[in-house]
Structure formats: structure tokens, C-alpha cells
């Protein structure tokens, strides 16, 4: 299926009937807080599978960050096949474990300083994109802020500080060159 920029894929509390894998583009999952703020739970990139839920309903909403192509599979069909195919069962188990690890890492990041959060985010994205030199960020600064629990001003200011110190270079608003991974890593430690 194809989804346009900011198009909803599924909503919070809707039945979790499908599993999704990104072919192209990027997807964010998020929850709206009682005070109206948006908390982004995760970003998913090509190859990532999302929509995995322990219960019968989605705990968060999902929408395309940019134009995205997503493979959609009925959850019941995948689970039935997993009962018969040991490899698929193992893959689903590893997917659940990776998702749990991602949630744990994200929750730990939220107690760090703004500099530490942004540095960790840049290193995470570079690692997920398989790049050591630069990373294309499909998401906006507001998305990054909502993911890191910061304001957009803090994220933008931190990017500028990192650029002025030589840790990164901002090739475009979405393309970041990592010039000093060691310094970024020290911040993220």
C-alpha cells in the first residue's frame, strides 16, 4: 500500500489486524498526551516491521513521515504460519525482542540532557541507515523534538551548536554529516 506524507496508517485503539513492513519512506508512531502534546514513540525506516502489539488494539497511531510504500500482512495469517514454520516464529520473536530493546533504550534516553539526546539520536539514525559519514533524516525537527521530549527550539539550537563545534555539518536541513563521531559518542555515553 502507498501512503502520502502525514497520512494515517492506523489509529490508536484501532484493532491490530495487520503487521506492516516499510518498503520505501519512513513511518512514525505516536500518542497524543492529555495536554495535547504529541509524543513520538518510534521511527521506522525501510525494512522495519511495525504494528506489532501484545494485545488486540494499537497502543499508538502510525502515519507516514513522507511518501511511503508499506507491505501489509494480516496478523492472524502471520501468526498461523509462524506456528508451522520455525524460522518465521523465530523472526517474530526476534522482532518483539528488538522492539522491547528499542523501547528500553528510548526510555533511558529521555532522562539525559538535550545534548546527549540529540547526539544519541544522530548516532542511532546513522547506525540504522548504515552510514558512518552522513545521514538523511526523513523527519522534521518537530518530529525529532517530539521523539526526544524536547522543544523544536532546543533541537534546532543543539544542531547549530554541534555544527559550530565541528561535530556535524548541516549539508541541508535534513542531511547531516557526522564529522566527529567520537565527540558525539562521548555525549551519548
PDB file of C-alpha atoms in Angstrom:
ATOM      1  CA  UNK A   1       0.000   0.000   0.000  1.00  0.00           C
ATOM      2  CA  UNK A   2       1.094   3.578  -0.598  1.00  0.00           C
ATOM      3  CA  UNK A   3       0.690   6.341   1.962  1.00  0.00           C
ATOM      4  CA  UNK A   4       1.259  10.039   1.358  1.00  0.00           C
ATOM      5  CA  UNK A   5       3.137  12.376   3.680  1.00  0.00           C
ATOM      6  CA  UNK A   6       1.378  12.625   7.074  1.00  0.00           C
ATOM      7  CA  UNK A   7      -1.286  10.091   6.024  1.00  0.00           C
ATOM      8  CA  UNK A   8      -2.550   7.881   8.836  1.00  0.00           C
ATOM      9  CA  UNK A   9      -1.836   4.164   8.528  1.00  0.00           C
ATOM     10  CA  UNK A  10      -3.718   3.189  11.684  1.00  0.00           C
ATOM     11  CA  UNK A  11      -5.012   4.940  14.774  1.00  0.00           C
ATOM     12  CA  UNK A  12      -4.556   4.455  18.484  1.00  0.00           C
ATOM     13  CA  UNK A  13      -7.046   1.931  19.932  1.00  0.00           C
ATOM     14  CA  UNK A  14      -7.949   0.571  16.465  1.00  0.00           C
ATOM     15  CA  UNK A  15      -7.861  -3.223  16.064  1.00  0.00           C
ATOM     16  CA  UNK A  16      -4.353  -4.563  15.444  1.00  0.00           C
ATOM     17  CA  UNK A  17      -5.289  -6.758  12.491  1.00  0.00           C
ATOM     18  CA  UNK A  18      -2.177  -6.290  10.359  1.00  0.00           C
ATOM     19  CA  UNK A  19       1.618  -6.202  10.514  1.00  0.00           C
ATOM     20  CA  UNK A  20       3.445  -3.665   8.364  1.00  0.00           C
ATOM     21  CA  UNK A  21       6.884  -3.572   6.739  1.00  0.00           C
ATOM     22  CA  UNK A  22       8.305  -0.432   5.196  1.00  0.00           C
ATOM     23  CA  UNK A  23       9.485  -0.831   1.617  1.00  0.00           C
ATOM     24  CA  UNK A  24      10.250   2.863   0.985  1.00  0.00           C
ATOM     25  CA  UNK A  25       9.813   6.006   3.051  1.00  0.00           C
ATOM     26  CA  UNK A  26       9.508   6.364   6.815  1.00  0.00           C
ATOM     27  CA  UNK A  27       6.765   5.988   9.421  1.00  0.00           C
ATOM     28  CA  UNK A  28       6.330   7.437  12.894  1.00  0.00           C
ATOM     29  CA  UNK A  29       4.208   6.006  15.678  1.00  0.00           C
ATOM     30  CA  UNK A  30       2.917   8.432  18.281  1.00  0.00           C
ATOM     31  CA  UNK A  31       0.483   9.043  21.099  1.00  0.00           C
ATOM     32  CA  UNK A  32      -1.353  12.236  21.910  1.00  0.00           C
ATOM     33  CA  UNK A  33      -0.930  13.193  25.553  1.00  0.00           C
ATOM     34  CA  UNK A  34      -3.794  14.511  27.669  1.00  0.00           C
ATOM     35  CA  UNK A  35      -2.376  18.044  27.461  1.00  0.00           C
ATOM     36  CA  UNK A  36      -2.403  17.972  23.641  1.00  0.00           C
ATOM     37  CA  UNK A  37       1.305  17.322  23.123  1.00  0.00           C
ATOM     38  CA  UNK A  38       2.405  14.606  20.722  1.00  0.00           C
ATOM     39  CA  UNK A  39       4.930  12.003  21.913  1.00  0.00           C
ATOM     40  CA  UNK A  40       6.562  10.128  19.065  1.00  0.00           C
ATOM     41  CA  UNK A  41       7.164   6.563  20.171  1.00  0.00           C
ATOM     42  CA  UNK A  42       9.304   5.361  17.258  1.00  0.00           C
ATOM     43  CA  UNK A  43      10.507   5.959  13.731  1.00  0.00           C
ATOM     44  CA  UNK A  44      10.500   3.100  11.242  1.00  0.00           C
ATOM     45  CA  UNK A  45      12.687   3.011   8.134  1.00  0.00           C
ATOM     46  CA  UNK A  46      12.871   0.718   5.073  1.00  0.00           C
ATOM     47  CA  UNK A  47      12.990  -2.915   6.128  1.00  0.00           C
ATOM     48  CA  UNK A  48      11.499  -2.243   9.579  1.00  0.00           C
ATOM     49  CA  UNK A  49       8.348  -4.031  10.699  1.00  0.00           C
ATOM     50  CA  UNK A  50       5.830  -2.198  12.855  1.00  0.00           C
ATOM     51  CA  UNK A  51       2.314  -2.635  14.195  1.00  0.00           C
ATOM     52  CA  UNK A  52       3.357  -5.490  16.482  1.00  0.00           C
ATOM     53  CA  UNK A  53       1.131  -5.403  19.555  1.00  0.00           C
ATOM     54  CA  UNK A  54       0.792  -7.619  22.609  1.00  0.00           C
ATOM     55  CA  UNK A  55      -2.960  -7.045  22.699  1.00  0.00           C
ATOM     56  CA  UNK A  56      -5.722  -6.761  20.154  1.00  0.00           C
ATOM     57  CA  UNK A  57      -5.544  -2.965  19.698  1.00  0.00           C
ATOM     58  CA  UNK A  58      -2.842  -0.498  18.690  1.00  0.00           C
ATOM     59  CA  UNK A  59      -1.346   1.440  21.597  1.00  0.00           C
ATOM     60  CA  UNK A  60      -0.257   4.267  19.301  1.00  0.00           C
ATOM     61  CA  UNK A  61      -1.162   5.787  15.952  1.00  0.00           C
ATOM     62  CA  UNK A  62       1.045   5.380  12.882  1.00  0.00           C
ATOM     63  CA  UNK A  63       1.460   7.786   9.987  1.00  0.00           C
ATOM     64  CA  UNK A  64       3.798   8.213   7.056  1.00  0.00           C
ATOM     65  CA  UNK A  65       6.580  10.757   7.618  1.00  0.00           C
ATOM     66  CA  UNK A  66       6.936  11.108   3.853  1.00  0.00           C
ATOM     67  CA  UNK A  67       5.571   9.290   0.803  1.00  0.00           C
ATOM     68  CA  UNK A  68       5.902   5.651   1.807  1.00  0.00           C
ATOM     69  CA  UNK A  69       5.256   2.222   0.421  1.00  0.00           C
ATOM     70  CA  UNK A  70       4.295  -0.355   3.037  1.00  0.00           C
ATOM     71  CA  UNK A  71       3.807  -4.111   2.798  1.00  0.00           C
ATOM     72  CA  UNK A  72       0.715  -5.133   4.781  1.00  0.00           C
ATOM     73  CA  UNK A  73       0.169  -8.679   6.097  1.00  0.00           C
ATOM     74  CA  UNK A  74      -2.779  -9.996   8.111  1.00  0.00           C
ATOM     75  CA  UNK A  75      -1.596 -10.571  11.666  1.00  0.00           C
ATOM     76  CA  UNK A  76      -3.628 -13.782  12.034  1.00  0.00           C
ATOM     77  CA  UNK A  77      -2.084 -15.218   8.850  1.00  0.00           C
ATOM     78  CA  UNK A  78       1.448 -14.418  10.010  1.00  0.00           C
ATOM     79  CA  UNK A  79       0.790 -15.996  13.416  1.00  0.00           C
ATOM     80  CA  UNK A  80      -0.777 -19.119  11.879  1.00  0.00           C
ATOM     81  CA  UNK A  81       2.223 -19.527   9.571  1.00  0.00           C
ATOM     82  CA  UNK A  82       4.600 -18.982  12.491  1.00  0.00           C
ATOM     83  CA  UNK A  83       3.054 -21.974  14.252  1.00  0.00           C
ATOM     84  CA  UNK A  84       4.093 -24.142  11.306  1.00  0.00           C
ATOM     85  CA  UNK A  85       7.377 -22.508  10.316  1.00  0.00           C
ATOM     86  CA  UNK A  86      10.065 -22.429  12.952  1.00  0.00           C
ATOM     87  CA  UNK A  87      12.104 -19.767  11.114  1.00  0.00           C
ATOM     88  CA  UNK A  88       9.162 -17.371  10.928  1.00  0.00           C
ATOM     89  CA  UNK A  89       8.385 -17.975  14.592  1.00  0.00           C
ATOM     90  CA  UNK A  90      11.995 -17.160  15.472  1.00  0.00           C
ATOM     91  CA  UNK A  91      11.909 -13.994  13.314  1.00  0.00           C
ATOM     92  CA  UNK A  92       8.736 -12.782  15.046  1.00  0.00           C
ATOM     93  CA  UNK A  93      10.303 -13.478  18.431  1.00  0.00           C
ATOM     94  CA  UNK A  94      13.434 -11.517  17.493  1.00  0.00           C
ATOM     95  CA  UNK A  95      11.247  -8.681  16.201  1.00  0.00           C
ATOM     96  CA  UNK A  96       9.456  -8.498  19.552  1.00  0.00           C
ATOM     97  CA  UNK A  97      12.750  -8.552  21.453  1.00  0.00           C
ATOM     98  CA  UNK A  98      14.235  -5.769  19.259  1.00  0.00           C
ATOM     99  CA  UNK A  99      11.110  -3.678  19.794  1.00  0.00           C
ATOM    100  CA  UNK A 100      11.401  -4.157  23.561  1.00  0.00           C
ATOM    101  CA  UNK A 101      15.093  -3.164  23.428  1.00  0.00           C
ATOM    102  CA  UNK A 102      14.230  -0.071  21.375  1.00  0.00           C
ATOM    103  CA  UNK A 103      11.590   0.990  23.904  1.00  0.00           C
ATOM    104  CA  UNK A 104      14.020   0.462  26.793  1.00  0.00           C
ATOM    105  CA  UNK A 105      16.755   2.498  25.060  1.00  0.00           C
ATOM    106  CA  UNK A 106      14.313   5.290  24.234  1.00  0.00           C
ATOM    107  CA  UNK A 107      13.035   5.494  27.813  1.00  0.00           C
ATOM    108  CA  UNK A 108      16.612   5.737  29.107  1.00  0.00           C
ATOM    109  CA  UNK A 109      17.395   8.490  26.605  1.00  0.00           C
ATOM    110  CA  UNK A 110      14.569  10.629  27.958  1.00  0.00           C
ATOM    111  CA  UNK A 111      16.421  11.214  31.255  1.00  0.00           C
ATOM    112  CA  UNK A 112      19.538  12.557  29.516  1.00  0.00           C
ATOM    113  CA  UNK A 113      20.416  16.180  28.733  1.00  0.00           C
ATOM    114  CA  UNK A 114      19.312  17.736  25.442  1.00  0.00           C
ATOM    115  CA  UNK A 115      22.852  17.467  24.013  1.00  0.00           C
ATOM    116  CA  UNK A 116      23.033  13.794  24.976  1.00  0.00           C
ATOM    117  CA  UNK A 117      19.606  13.062  23.484  1.00  0.00           C
ATOM    118  CA  UNK A 118      20.348  14.755  20.143  1.00  0.00           C
ATOM    119  CA  UNK A 119      23.806  13.150  19.891  1.00  0.00           C
ATOM    120  CA  UNK A 120      22.305   9.730  20.628  1.00  0.00           C
ATOM    121  CA  UNK A 121      19.564  10.285  18.074  1.00  0.00           C
ATOM    122  CA  UNK A 122      22.040  11.202  15.327  1.00  0.00           C
ATOM    123  CA  UNK A 123      24.200   8.165  16.096  1.00  0.00           C
ATOM    124  CA  UNK A 124      21.133   5.896  16.209  1.00  0.00           C
ATOM    125  CA  UNK A 125      19.897   7.146  12.842  1.00  0.00           C
ATOM    126  CA  UNK A 126      23.350   6.806  11.278  1.00  0.00           C
ATOM    127  CA  UNK A 127      23.564   3.246  12.572  1.00  0.00           C
ATOM    128  CA  UNK A 128      20.117   2.350  11.298  1.00  0.00           C
ATOM    129  CA  UNK A 129      20.883   3.849   7.882  1.00  0.00           C
ATOM    130  CA  UNK A 130      24.207   2.010   7.725  1.00  0.00           C
ATOM    131  CA  UNK A 131      26.184   5.213   7.321  1.00  0.00           C
ATOM    132  CA  UNK A 132      29.235   6.402   9.178  1.00  0.00           C
ATOM    133  CA  UNK A 133      29.728   9.690   7.349  1.00  0.00           C
ATOM    134  CA  UNK A 134      26.304  11.250   6.907  1.00  0.00           C
ATOM    135  CA  UNK A 135      22.633  10.587   7.456  1.00  0.00           C
ATOM    136  CA  UNK A 136      19.478  11.693   5.655  1.00  0.00           C
ATOM    137  CA  UNK A 137      16.793  12.451   8.209  1.00  0.00           C
ATOM    138  CA  UNK A 138      13.326  11.934   6.718  1.00  0.00           C
ATOM    139  CA  UNK A 139      11.693  13.535   9.741  1.00  0.00           C
ATOM    140  CA  UNK A 140      11.310  17.221  10.619  1.00  0.00           C
ATOM    141  CA  UNK A 141      12.937  18.993  13.563  1.00  0.00           C
ATOM    142  CA  UNK A 142       9.490  18.990  15.208  1.00  0.00           C
ATOM    143  CA  UNK A 143       9.316  15.197  14.821  1.00  0.00           C
ATOM    144  CA  UNK A 144      12.769  14.882  16.394  1.00  0.00           C
ATOM    145  CA  UNK A 145      11.708  17.159  19.262  1.00  0.00           C
ATOM    146  CA  UNK A 146       8.527  15.134  19.839  1.00  0.00           C
ATOM    147  CA  UNK A 147      10.572  11.920  19.841  1.00  0.00           C
ATOM    148  CA  UNK A 148      13.223  13.225  22.240  1.00  0.00           C
ATOM    149  CA  UNK A 149      10.820  15.037  24.571  1.00  0.00           C
ATOM    150  CA  UNK A 150      12.345  18.430  23.753  1.00  0.00           C
ATOM    151  CA  UNK A 151      11.134  21.640  22.147  1.00  0.00           C
ATOM    152  CA  UNK A 152      11.822  22.334  18.488  1.00  0.00           C
ATOM    153  CA  UNK A 153      13.896  25.353  19.575  1.00  0.00           C
ATOM    154  CA  UNK A 154      16.117  23.149  21.743  1.00  0.00           C
ATOM    155  CA  UNK A 155      16.640  20.642  18.933  1.00  0.00           C
ATOM    156  CA  UNK A 156      17.457  23.387  16.413  1.00  0.00           C
ATOM    157  CA  UNK A 157      19.789  25.151  18.860  1.00  0.00           C
ATOM    158  CA  UNK A 158      21.577  21.857  19.630  1.00  0.00           C
ATOM    159  CA  UNK A 159      22.046  21.119  15.920  1.00  0.00           C
ATOM    160  CA  UNK A 160      23.525  24.622  15.484  1.00  0.00           C
ATOM    161  CA  UNK A 161      25.846  24.152  18.485  1.00  0.00           C
ATOM    162  CA  UNK A 162      27.016  20.791  17.152  1.00  0.00           C
ATOM    163  CA  UNK A 163      27.695  22.377  13.749  1.00  0.00           C
ATOM    164  CA  UNK A 164      29.590  25.308  15.282  1.00  0.00           C
ATOM    165  CA  UNK A 165      31.732  22.945  17.341  1.00  0.00           C
ATOM    166  CA  UNK A 166      32.568  20.854  14.259  1.00  0.00           C
ATOM    167  CA  UNK A 167      30.850  17.657  15.409  1.00  0.00           C
ATOM    168  CA  UNK A 168      28.417  17.786  12.485  1.00  0.00           C
ATOM    169  CA  UNK A 169      27.877  19.708   9.272  1.00  0.00           C
ATOM    170  CA  UNK A 170      24.380  20.549   8.095  1.00  0.00           C
ATOM    171  CA  UNK A 171      24.552  19.863   4.365  1.00  0.00           C
ATOM    172  CA  UNK A 172      20.793  20.570   4.086  1.00  0.00           C
ATOM    173  CA  UNK A 173      18.046  20.831   6.689  1.00  0.00           C
ATOM    174  CA  UNK A 174      17.662  17.042   6.511  1.00  0.00           C
ATOM    175  CA  UNK A 175      21.161  15.820   5.591  1.00  0.00           C
ATOM    176  CA  UNK A 176      23.648  15.758   8.448  1.00  0.00           C
ATOM    177  CA  UNK A 177      27.312  14.927   8.032  1.00  0.00           C
ATOM    178  CA  UNK A 178      28.830  13.354  11.139  1.00  0.00           C
ATOM    179  CA  UNK A 179      32.279  14.928  11.367  1.00  0.00           C
ATOM    180  CA  UNK A 180      33.266  13.850  14.874  1.00  0.00           C
ATOM    181  CA  UNK A 181      31.550  10.619  15.862  1.00  0.00           C
ATOM    182  CA  UNK A 182      33.882  10.218  18.845  1.00  0.00           C
ATOM    183  CA  UNK A 183      32.694  13.528  20.370  1.00  0.00           C
ATOM    184  CA  UNK A 184      29.064  12.611  19.648  1.00  0.00           C
ATOM    185  CA  UNK A 185      29.670   9.209  21.235  1.00  0.00           C
ATOM    186  CA  UNK A 186      31.144  10.814  24.361  1.00  0.00           C
ATOM    187  CA  UNK A 187      27.991  12.902  24.720  1.00  0.00           C
ATOM    188  CA  UNK A 188      25.834   9.821  24.277  1.00  0.00           C
ATOM    189  CA  UNK A 189      27.754   7.688  26.813  1.00  0.00           C
TER     190      UNK A 189
END
